[in-house]
Each structure stands twice: as structure tokens, then as C-alpha cells.
XYZ file of C-alpha atoms in Angstrom:
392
model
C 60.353 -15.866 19.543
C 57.865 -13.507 17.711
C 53.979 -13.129 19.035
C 51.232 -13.642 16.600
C 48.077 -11.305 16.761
C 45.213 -13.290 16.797
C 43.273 -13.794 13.589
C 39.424 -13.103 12.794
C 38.730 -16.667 14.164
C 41.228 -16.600 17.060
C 40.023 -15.600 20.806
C 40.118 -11.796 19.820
C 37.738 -12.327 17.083
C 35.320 -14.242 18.573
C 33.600 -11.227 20.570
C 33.958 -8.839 17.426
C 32.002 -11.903 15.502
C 29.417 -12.329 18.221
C 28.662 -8.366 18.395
C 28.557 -8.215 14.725
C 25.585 -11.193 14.555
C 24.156 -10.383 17.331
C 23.870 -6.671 15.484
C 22.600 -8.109 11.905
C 20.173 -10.397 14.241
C 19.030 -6.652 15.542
C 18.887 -4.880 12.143
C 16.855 -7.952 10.746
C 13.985 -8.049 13.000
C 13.654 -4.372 13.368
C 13.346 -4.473 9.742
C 11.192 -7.296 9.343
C 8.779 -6.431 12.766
C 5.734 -7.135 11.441
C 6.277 -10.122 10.103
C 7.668 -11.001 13.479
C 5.171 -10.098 15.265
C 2.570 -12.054 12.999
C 5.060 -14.970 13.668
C 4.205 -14.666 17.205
C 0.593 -14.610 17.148
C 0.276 -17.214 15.183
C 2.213 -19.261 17.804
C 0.402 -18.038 20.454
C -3.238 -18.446 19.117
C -2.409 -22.071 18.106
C -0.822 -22.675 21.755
C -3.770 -20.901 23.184
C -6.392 -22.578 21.275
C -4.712 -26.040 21.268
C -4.639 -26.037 25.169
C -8.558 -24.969 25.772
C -9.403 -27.671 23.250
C -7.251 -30.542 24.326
C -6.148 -29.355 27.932
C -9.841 -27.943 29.053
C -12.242 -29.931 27.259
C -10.459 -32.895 25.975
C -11.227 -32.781 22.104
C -10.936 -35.882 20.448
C -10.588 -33.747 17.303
C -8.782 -30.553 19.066
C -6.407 -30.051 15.952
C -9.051 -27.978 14.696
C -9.147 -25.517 16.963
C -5.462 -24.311 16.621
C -6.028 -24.636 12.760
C -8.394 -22.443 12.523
C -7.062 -19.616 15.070
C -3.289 -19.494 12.581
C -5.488 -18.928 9.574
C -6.796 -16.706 11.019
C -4.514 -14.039 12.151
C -3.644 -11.386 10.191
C -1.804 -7.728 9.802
C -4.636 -5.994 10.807
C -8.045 -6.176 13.189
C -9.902 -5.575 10.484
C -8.514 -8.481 8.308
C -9.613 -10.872 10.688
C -12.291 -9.956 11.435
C -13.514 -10.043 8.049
C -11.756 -13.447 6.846
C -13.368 -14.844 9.653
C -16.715 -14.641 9.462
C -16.100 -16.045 6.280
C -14.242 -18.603 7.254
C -16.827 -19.972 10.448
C -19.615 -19.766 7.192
C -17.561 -21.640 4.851
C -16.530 -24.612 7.505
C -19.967 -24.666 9.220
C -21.194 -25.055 6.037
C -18.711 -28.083 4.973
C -19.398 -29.780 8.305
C -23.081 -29.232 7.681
C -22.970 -30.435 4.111
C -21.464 -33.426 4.905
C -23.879 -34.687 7.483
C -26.879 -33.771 5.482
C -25.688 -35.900 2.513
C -24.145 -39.188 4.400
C -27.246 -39.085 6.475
C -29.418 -39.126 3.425
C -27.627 -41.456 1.123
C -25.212 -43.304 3.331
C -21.285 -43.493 2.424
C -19.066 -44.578 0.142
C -17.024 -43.442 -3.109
C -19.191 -41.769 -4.975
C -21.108 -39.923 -2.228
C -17.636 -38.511 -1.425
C -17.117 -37.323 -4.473
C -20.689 -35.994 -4.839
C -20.397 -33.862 -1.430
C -16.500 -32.427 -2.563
C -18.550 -31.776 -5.922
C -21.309 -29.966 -3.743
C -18.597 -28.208 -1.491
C -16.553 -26.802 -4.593
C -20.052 -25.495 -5.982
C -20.749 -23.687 -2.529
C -17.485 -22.504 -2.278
C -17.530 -20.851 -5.298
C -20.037 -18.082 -3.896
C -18.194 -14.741 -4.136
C -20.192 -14.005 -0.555
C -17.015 -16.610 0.616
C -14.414 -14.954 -1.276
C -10.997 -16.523 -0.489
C -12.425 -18.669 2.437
C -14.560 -20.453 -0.578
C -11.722 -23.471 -0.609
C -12.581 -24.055 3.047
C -16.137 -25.453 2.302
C -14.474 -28.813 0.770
C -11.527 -28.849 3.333
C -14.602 -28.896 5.904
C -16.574 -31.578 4.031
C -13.204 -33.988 4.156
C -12.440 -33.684 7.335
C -16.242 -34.112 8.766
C -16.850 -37.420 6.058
C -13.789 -39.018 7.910
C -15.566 -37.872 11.851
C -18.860 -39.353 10.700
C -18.637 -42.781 8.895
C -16.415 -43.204 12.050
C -18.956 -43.015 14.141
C -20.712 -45.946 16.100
C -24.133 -44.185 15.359
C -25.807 -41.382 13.764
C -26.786 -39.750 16.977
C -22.546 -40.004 17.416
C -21.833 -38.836 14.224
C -23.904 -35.587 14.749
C -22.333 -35.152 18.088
C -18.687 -35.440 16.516
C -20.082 -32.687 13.746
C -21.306 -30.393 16.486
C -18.308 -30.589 17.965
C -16.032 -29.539 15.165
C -18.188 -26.321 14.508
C -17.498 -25.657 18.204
C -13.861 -26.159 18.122
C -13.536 -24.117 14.743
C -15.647 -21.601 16.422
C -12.959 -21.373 19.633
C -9.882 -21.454 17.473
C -11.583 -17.998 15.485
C -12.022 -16.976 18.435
C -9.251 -17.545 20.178
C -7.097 -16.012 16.713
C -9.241 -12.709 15.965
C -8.584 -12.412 20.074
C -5.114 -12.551 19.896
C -5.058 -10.561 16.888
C -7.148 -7.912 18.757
C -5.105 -8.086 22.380
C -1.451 -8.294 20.731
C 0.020 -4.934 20.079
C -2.250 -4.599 16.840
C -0.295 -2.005 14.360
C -1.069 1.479 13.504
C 0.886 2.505 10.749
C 0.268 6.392 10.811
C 4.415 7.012 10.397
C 4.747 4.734 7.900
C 1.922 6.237 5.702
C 3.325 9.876 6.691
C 6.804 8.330 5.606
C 5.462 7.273 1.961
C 3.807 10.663 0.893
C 6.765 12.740 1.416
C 9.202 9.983 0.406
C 6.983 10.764 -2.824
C 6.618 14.411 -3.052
C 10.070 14.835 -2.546
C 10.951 11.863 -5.372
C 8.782 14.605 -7.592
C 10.061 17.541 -6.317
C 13.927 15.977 -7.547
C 12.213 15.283 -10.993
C 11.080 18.670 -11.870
C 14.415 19.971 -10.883
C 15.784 17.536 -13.349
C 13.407 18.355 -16.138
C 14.134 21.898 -15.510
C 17.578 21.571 -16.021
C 17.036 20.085 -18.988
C 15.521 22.654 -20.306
C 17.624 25.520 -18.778
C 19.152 26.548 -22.303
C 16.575 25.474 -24.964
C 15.226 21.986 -25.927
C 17.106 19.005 -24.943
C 17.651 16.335 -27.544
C 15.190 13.242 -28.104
C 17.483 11.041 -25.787
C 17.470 13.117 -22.901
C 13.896 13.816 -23.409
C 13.651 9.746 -23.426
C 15.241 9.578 -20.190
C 12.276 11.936 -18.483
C 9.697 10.383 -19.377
C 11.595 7.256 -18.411
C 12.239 9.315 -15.211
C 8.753 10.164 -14.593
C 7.676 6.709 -15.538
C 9.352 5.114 -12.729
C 7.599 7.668 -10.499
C 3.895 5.391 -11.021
C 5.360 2.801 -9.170
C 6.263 5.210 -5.702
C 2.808 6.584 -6.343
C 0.978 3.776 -6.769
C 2.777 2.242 -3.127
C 1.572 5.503 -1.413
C -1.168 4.939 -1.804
C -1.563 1.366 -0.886
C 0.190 2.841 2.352
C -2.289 4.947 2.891
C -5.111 2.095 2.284
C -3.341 -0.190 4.599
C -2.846 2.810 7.526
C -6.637 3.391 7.263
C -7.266 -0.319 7.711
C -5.491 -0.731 10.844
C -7.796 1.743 12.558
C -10.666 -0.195 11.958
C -11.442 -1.908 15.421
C -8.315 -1.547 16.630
C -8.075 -0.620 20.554
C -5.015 1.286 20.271
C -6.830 4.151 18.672
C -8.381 4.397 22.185
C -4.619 5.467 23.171
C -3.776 7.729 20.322
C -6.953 10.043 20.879
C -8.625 10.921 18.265
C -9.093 8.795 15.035
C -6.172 9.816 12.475
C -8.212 11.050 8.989
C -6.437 10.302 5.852
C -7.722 13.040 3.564
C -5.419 15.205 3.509
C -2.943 12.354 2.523
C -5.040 11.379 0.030
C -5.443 14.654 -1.927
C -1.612 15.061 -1.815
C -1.190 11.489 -3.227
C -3.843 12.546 -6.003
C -1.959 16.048 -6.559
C 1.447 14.666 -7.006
C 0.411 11.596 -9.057
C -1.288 14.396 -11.834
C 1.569 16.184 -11.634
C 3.279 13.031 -12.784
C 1.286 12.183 -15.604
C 2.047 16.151 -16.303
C 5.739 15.167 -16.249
C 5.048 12.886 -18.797
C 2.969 14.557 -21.282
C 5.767 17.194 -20.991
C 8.653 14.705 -21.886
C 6.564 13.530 -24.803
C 6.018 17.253 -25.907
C 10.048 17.602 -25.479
C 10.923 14.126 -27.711
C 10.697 15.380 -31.013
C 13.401 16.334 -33.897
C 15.861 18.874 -32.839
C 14.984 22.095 -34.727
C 16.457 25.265 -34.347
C 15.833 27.810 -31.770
C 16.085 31.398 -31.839
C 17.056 33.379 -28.937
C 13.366 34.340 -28.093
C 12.999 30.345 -28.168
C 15.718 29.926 -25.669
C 14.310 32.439 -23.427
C 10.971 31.205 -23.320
C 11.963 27.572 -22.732
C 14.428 28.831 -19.485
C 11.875 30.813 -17.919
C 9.620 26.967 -18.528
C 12.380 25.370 -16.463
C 11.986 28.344 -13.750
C 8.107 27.411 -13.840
C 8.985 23.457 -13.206
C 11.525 24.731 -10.428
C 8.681 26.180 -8.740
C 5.938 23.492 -9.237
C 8.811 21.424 -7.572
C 9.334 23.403 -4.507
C 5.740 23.274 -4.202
C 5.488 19.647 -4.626
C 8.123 19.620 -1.504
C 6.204 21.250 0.756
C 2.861 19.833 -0.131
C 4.129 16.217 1.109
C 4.664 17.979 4.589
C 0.858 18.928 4.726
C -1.819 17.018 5.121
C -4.237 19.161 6.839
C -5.627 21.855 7.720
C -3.667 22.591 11.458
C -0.756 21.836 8.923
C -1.632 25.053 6.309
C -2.015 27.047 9.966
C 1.288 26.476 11.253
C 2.707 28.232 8.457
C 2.119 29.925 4.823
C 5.341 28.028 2.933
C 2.944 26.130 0.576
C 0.494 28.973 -0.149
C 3.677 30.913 -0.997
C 5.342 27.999 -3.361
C 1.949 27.609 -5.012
C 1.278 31.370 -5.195
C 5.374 31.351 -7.154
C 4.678 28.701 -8.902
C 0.783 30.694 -10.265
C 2.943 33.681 -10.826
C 5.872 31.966 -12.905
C 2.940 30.346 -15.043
C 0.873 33.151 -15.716
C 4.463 35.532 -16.728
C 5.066 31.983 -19.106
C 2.135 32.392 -20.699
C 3.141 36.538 -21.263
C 6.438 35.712 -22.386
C 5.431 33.460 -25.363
C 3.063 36.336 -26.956
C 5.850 39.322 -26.052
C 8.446 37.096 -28.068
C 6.527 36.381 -30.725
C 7.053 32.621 -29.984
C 3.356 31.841 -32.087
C 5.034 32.279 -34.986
C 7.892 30.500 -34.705
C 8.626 26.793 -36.574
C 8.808 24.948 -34.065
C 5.483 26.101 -32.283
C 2.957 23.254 -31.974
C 6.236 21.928 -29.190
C 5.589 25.351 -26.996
C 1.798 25.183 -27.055
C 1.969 21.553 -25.933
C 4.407 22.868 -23.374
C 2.002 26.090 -22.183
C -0.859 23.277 -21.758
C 1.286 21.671 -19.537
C 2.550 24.445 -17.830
C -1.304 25.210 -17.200
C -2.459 22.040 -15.849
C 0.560 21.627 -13.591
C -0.196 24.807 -11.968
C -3.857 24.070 -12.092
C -3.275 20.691 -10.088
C -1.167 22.569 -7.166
C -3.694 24.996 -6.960
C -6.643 22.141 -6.663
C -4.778 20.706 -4.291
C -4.316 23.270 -1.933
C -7.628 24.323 -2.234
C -8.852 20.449 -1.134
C -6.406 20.550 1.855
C -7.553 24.037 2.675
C -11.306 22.871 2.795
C -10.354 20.136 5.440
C -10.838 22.246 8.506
């Protein structure tokens, strides 16, 4: 009699199985922790807020109090905070609304439809902004609480008592947003810009390979630009990193623990530097996407010692995501030097195309296209060390 190993299902594959969910389980929520954590205070300002309304005061109408607090919490302090002073003017305003009218007119049909009329108006005020759609989502909930009412004096109780419970529940959420390990993304943000500079930095090597022995033809030139093209996108997410890092400072209480207030600056000028020196790229590939003529060996020169000057800008661009202020530039000169090679490599470009004669060559309206962008890229590193410079 032969013995079988067990199979993937069998007894020996059930711990292999178990370790291997239990590890995706791991991956997925590390991966996805914000979203987790937003998960949780939601649960736990409804739970919170649902058990002071019913629990402690006995709420006929406690629902609201837990509604409110979920729409309520948000990514950041700040968020809620804003949304919800919006939101308490928007539903004290629906709840108002509604009494005002039904006590004046009475109910029925068409006074319901003339306060959701009214509340849609009111809601439209850009003073609201999103929270506008909560005016007539106030006014339908309060026309049910008062025409079901014994008495008027009853109905205005009720009323007053669902701008205290959606008063608790924003409480009660903006509270939980503010006590529940609010996020400070500084890494993340930090994480971005040199994922970028160094997404750059790999560009201009490319482009400067593609130069290396003379003009490349129109397809290659097509695929840099296409190249730099898809750069916008990285650029454009920096900096909505950035925006969002800067937002969770804004009365959050962990700053008290991380000293002094992180500044952004210094982020933001690289983010500005490296997205010219994209729109550089570009204007360089368009220069380069034009019928193949021929070169001379001056020509070829000139356009290697333009790949040695995109080489440098490149190095430069690496090291400028690394820096981000001015205790950065004092720990060490490795930018000033890359931008200083980089001014050097420009300025013996600009040399080399009047010792070669290159003016008068055929194809010359492509090299002083190219020298303007040689100029402006250099320009833009220099700028930018200059602004990081003048942060300290």
C-alpha cells in the first residue's frame, strides 16, 4: 500500500490556506487604512450618538442623532468641521422652515410641496455648498413630526427637539473625528514629490538618450512627448498630496505631538519646479518631431552635448525631490552642485552652437527651439533653488 501526500485542500493545506488569508486580510487593510479607519468612526459616532439620544434622554425621534454624526465624519478635522457647520445651518433651517409655513397656512398637499419648493430654493445658496440638499431632507422629516402632533405648542416642542438631536449627533461625529487617531499625512506627501522628481529625473535620461547621436526620428520623438505627457498626471496627484497633507493639520491635536507645525513650501516650489520642467520636456519633444533632415557632424555634436545638458537637469531634478527646505540645502551642497552642472552644461551649449557654426545650418530653426529650451530648463532649476534657499 502506497501513502498519498495530502493535497491543497487536505489537513496539510488547511494551515498554509489559513496563513495565506489571514496574510491578504493583512496586506488589504494596511493598504486600505484610512478607509478603515473612517469605517470605524462612523460606527462609533452613530453608536455613540444613538445611545445619548435613545439610552440618556429617550428621543422619540433619536434616529437623527446618529444620522447626522456618520455624515458627518470625514478624512480630516478640518473637513468636518467645515461640512458641519453647514450642515447644523442647512437642517436648522429645514426644521425651521417647516414650522413657520404649517403654522401659517396649515397642512396638506400643496403646502408640502410649497415648503420642498422653498427648501430647494434655500438650499441652493452657495453659503450651503454640498450640505444645500439637506435643507429639504430637513423640511420632510420635520412636516411628518409636526402634523403629528396633538398641538402646536407639541409640534414646536418635537421641532426643538430635532435641532437638538442633530446638534448632538454633529457633535458627537466632529468629536470622534477629532479624538480618533486623526491622520497626518506628512510621509505620504514626502512620498509623492520624490516619487515625482525621480519619475522626471528617468525622463530626461530617456530624452537624452535619444538624442545621444543626433535627432531621433518623428516616432521616437512621439513617444516623449507621450512620455512627458503622462508625467501631468503624477504632477498633478502631488500636488493634491500636498493639499490634502496641509489639510490634516488644520485643528488636528496630533500636531501638538509632532512639535512644530510641518510647512509645505518647500514641497510646493519643488512640485512647481518639476512640473515646468515638464512642460519643458514637452516643448522639447515637439521641437524634436519634425522631418528627418540631415545632420552634419557639427550637428551631431551639438545635439550630444544637448543630451549631456538633459542628463544634468535630471540629476538635478533627483536631488531636488529630496529637499524641501532650507535645514535640507544645509545638510549638504549635492543640489547646488547638480544645478551649478547643469548652469555650466547650458551655458558651454549655448558656446558650442556659435563655435560650430550650427546658425547656419538647414536644419536650424530645430536647434534654436532646442537652445530656448535648454535655457528655460536651466532657468527653472535655478528658480527653484533660489525659492527653497529663501525658506530659512
Amino acid at each position: 500500500m502506497t501513502s498519498q501526500e495530502p493535497g491543497p485542500g487536505g489537513a496539510a493545506g488547511g494551515p498554509e490556506l489559513l496563513r495565506r488569508g489571514l496574510r491578504s486580510l493583512s496586506e488589504h487593510v494596511r493598504d486600505h487604512a484610512d478607509t478603515w479607519l473612517l469605517l470605524l468612526k462612523g460606527v462609533v459616532a452613530a453608536t455613540l450618538s444613538w445611545w445619548i439620544a435613545a439610552g440618556v434622554l429617550g428621543a422619540q425621534a433619536a434616529s437623527f442623532a446618529p444620522f447626522s454624526a456618520v455624515l458627518l465624519v470625514h478624512s480630516t478635522v478640518s473637513r468636518s468641521l467645515n461640512h458641519s457647520v453647514r450642515y447644523l445651518a442647512a437642517m436648522v433651517s429645514g426644521i425651521v422652515l417647516a414650522g413657520v409655513v404649517i403654522t401659517l397656512v396649515g397642512a396638506g398637499i400643496a403646502v408640502f410641496a410649497l415648503v420642498v419648493a422653498l427648501a430647494l430654493l434655500i438650499g441652493q445658496w452657495r453659503r450651503l455648498g454640498s450640505q444645500g440638499w439637506q435643507v429639504a431632507v430637513a423640511v420632510m422629516f420635520a412636516y411628518q413630526y409636526f402634523v403629528q402632533s396633538e398641538d402646536q405648542q407639541a409640534s414646536w416642542a418635537q421641532l426643538g427637539s430635532l435641532c437638538g438631536l442633530v446638534l448632538l449627533g454633529s457633535v458627537v461625529g466632529v468629536g470622534t473625528n477629532l479624538v480618533l487617531v486623526p491622520p497626518l499625512r506628512y510621509r505620504s506627501a514626502e512620498h509623492d514629490v520624490r516619487a515625482l522628481s525621480r519619475s522626471v529625473a528617468n525622463c530626461l535620461d530617456e530624452f537624452a538618450e535619444a538624442v545621444d547621436d543626433g535627432l531621433p526620428s518623428r516616432d521616437r520623438a512621439q513617444e516623449l512627448w507621450s512620455r512627458a505627457q503622462d508625467l501631468q498626471g503624477l504632477a498633478a496627484s502631488a500636488r493634491h498630496g500636498l493639499d490634502d497633507a496641509a489639510e490634516t493639520q488644520r485643528f488636528n491635536p496630533r500636531k501638538l505631538l509632532a512639535g512644530a507645525p510641518r510647512s509645505f513650501t518647500g514641497h510646493h516650489y519643488t512640485v512647481n519646479a518639476l512640473t515646468r520642467v515638464i512642460n519643458e520636456l514637452q516643448s522639447v519633444a515637439r521641437s524634436l518631431d519634425t522631418d528627418d533632415e540631415a545632420e552634419d557632424e557639427p550637428q551631431r555634436r551639438w545635439t550630444s552635448s544637448f543630451g549631456e545638458l538633459l542628463s544634468a537637469v535630471g540629476e538635478a531634478c533627483r536631488s531636488l525631490g529630496e529637499v524641501h527646505s532650507a535645514a535640507d540645502l544645509r545638510d549638504g551642497g549635492e543640489l547646488a552642485d547638480r544645478v551649478e552642472r547643469a548652469r555650466r552644461c547650458g551655458a558651454e551649449l549655448a558656446e558650442r552652437r556659435v563655435a560650430e557654426g550650427i546658425e547656419t545650418a538647414t536644419p536650424w530653426p530645430i536647434f534654436r527651439a532646442l537652445t530656448t529650451d535648454a535655457r528655460r530648463l536651466v532657468d527653472d532649476l535655478i528658480s527653484a533653488h533660489d525659492d527653497l534657499k529663501r525658506l530659512g
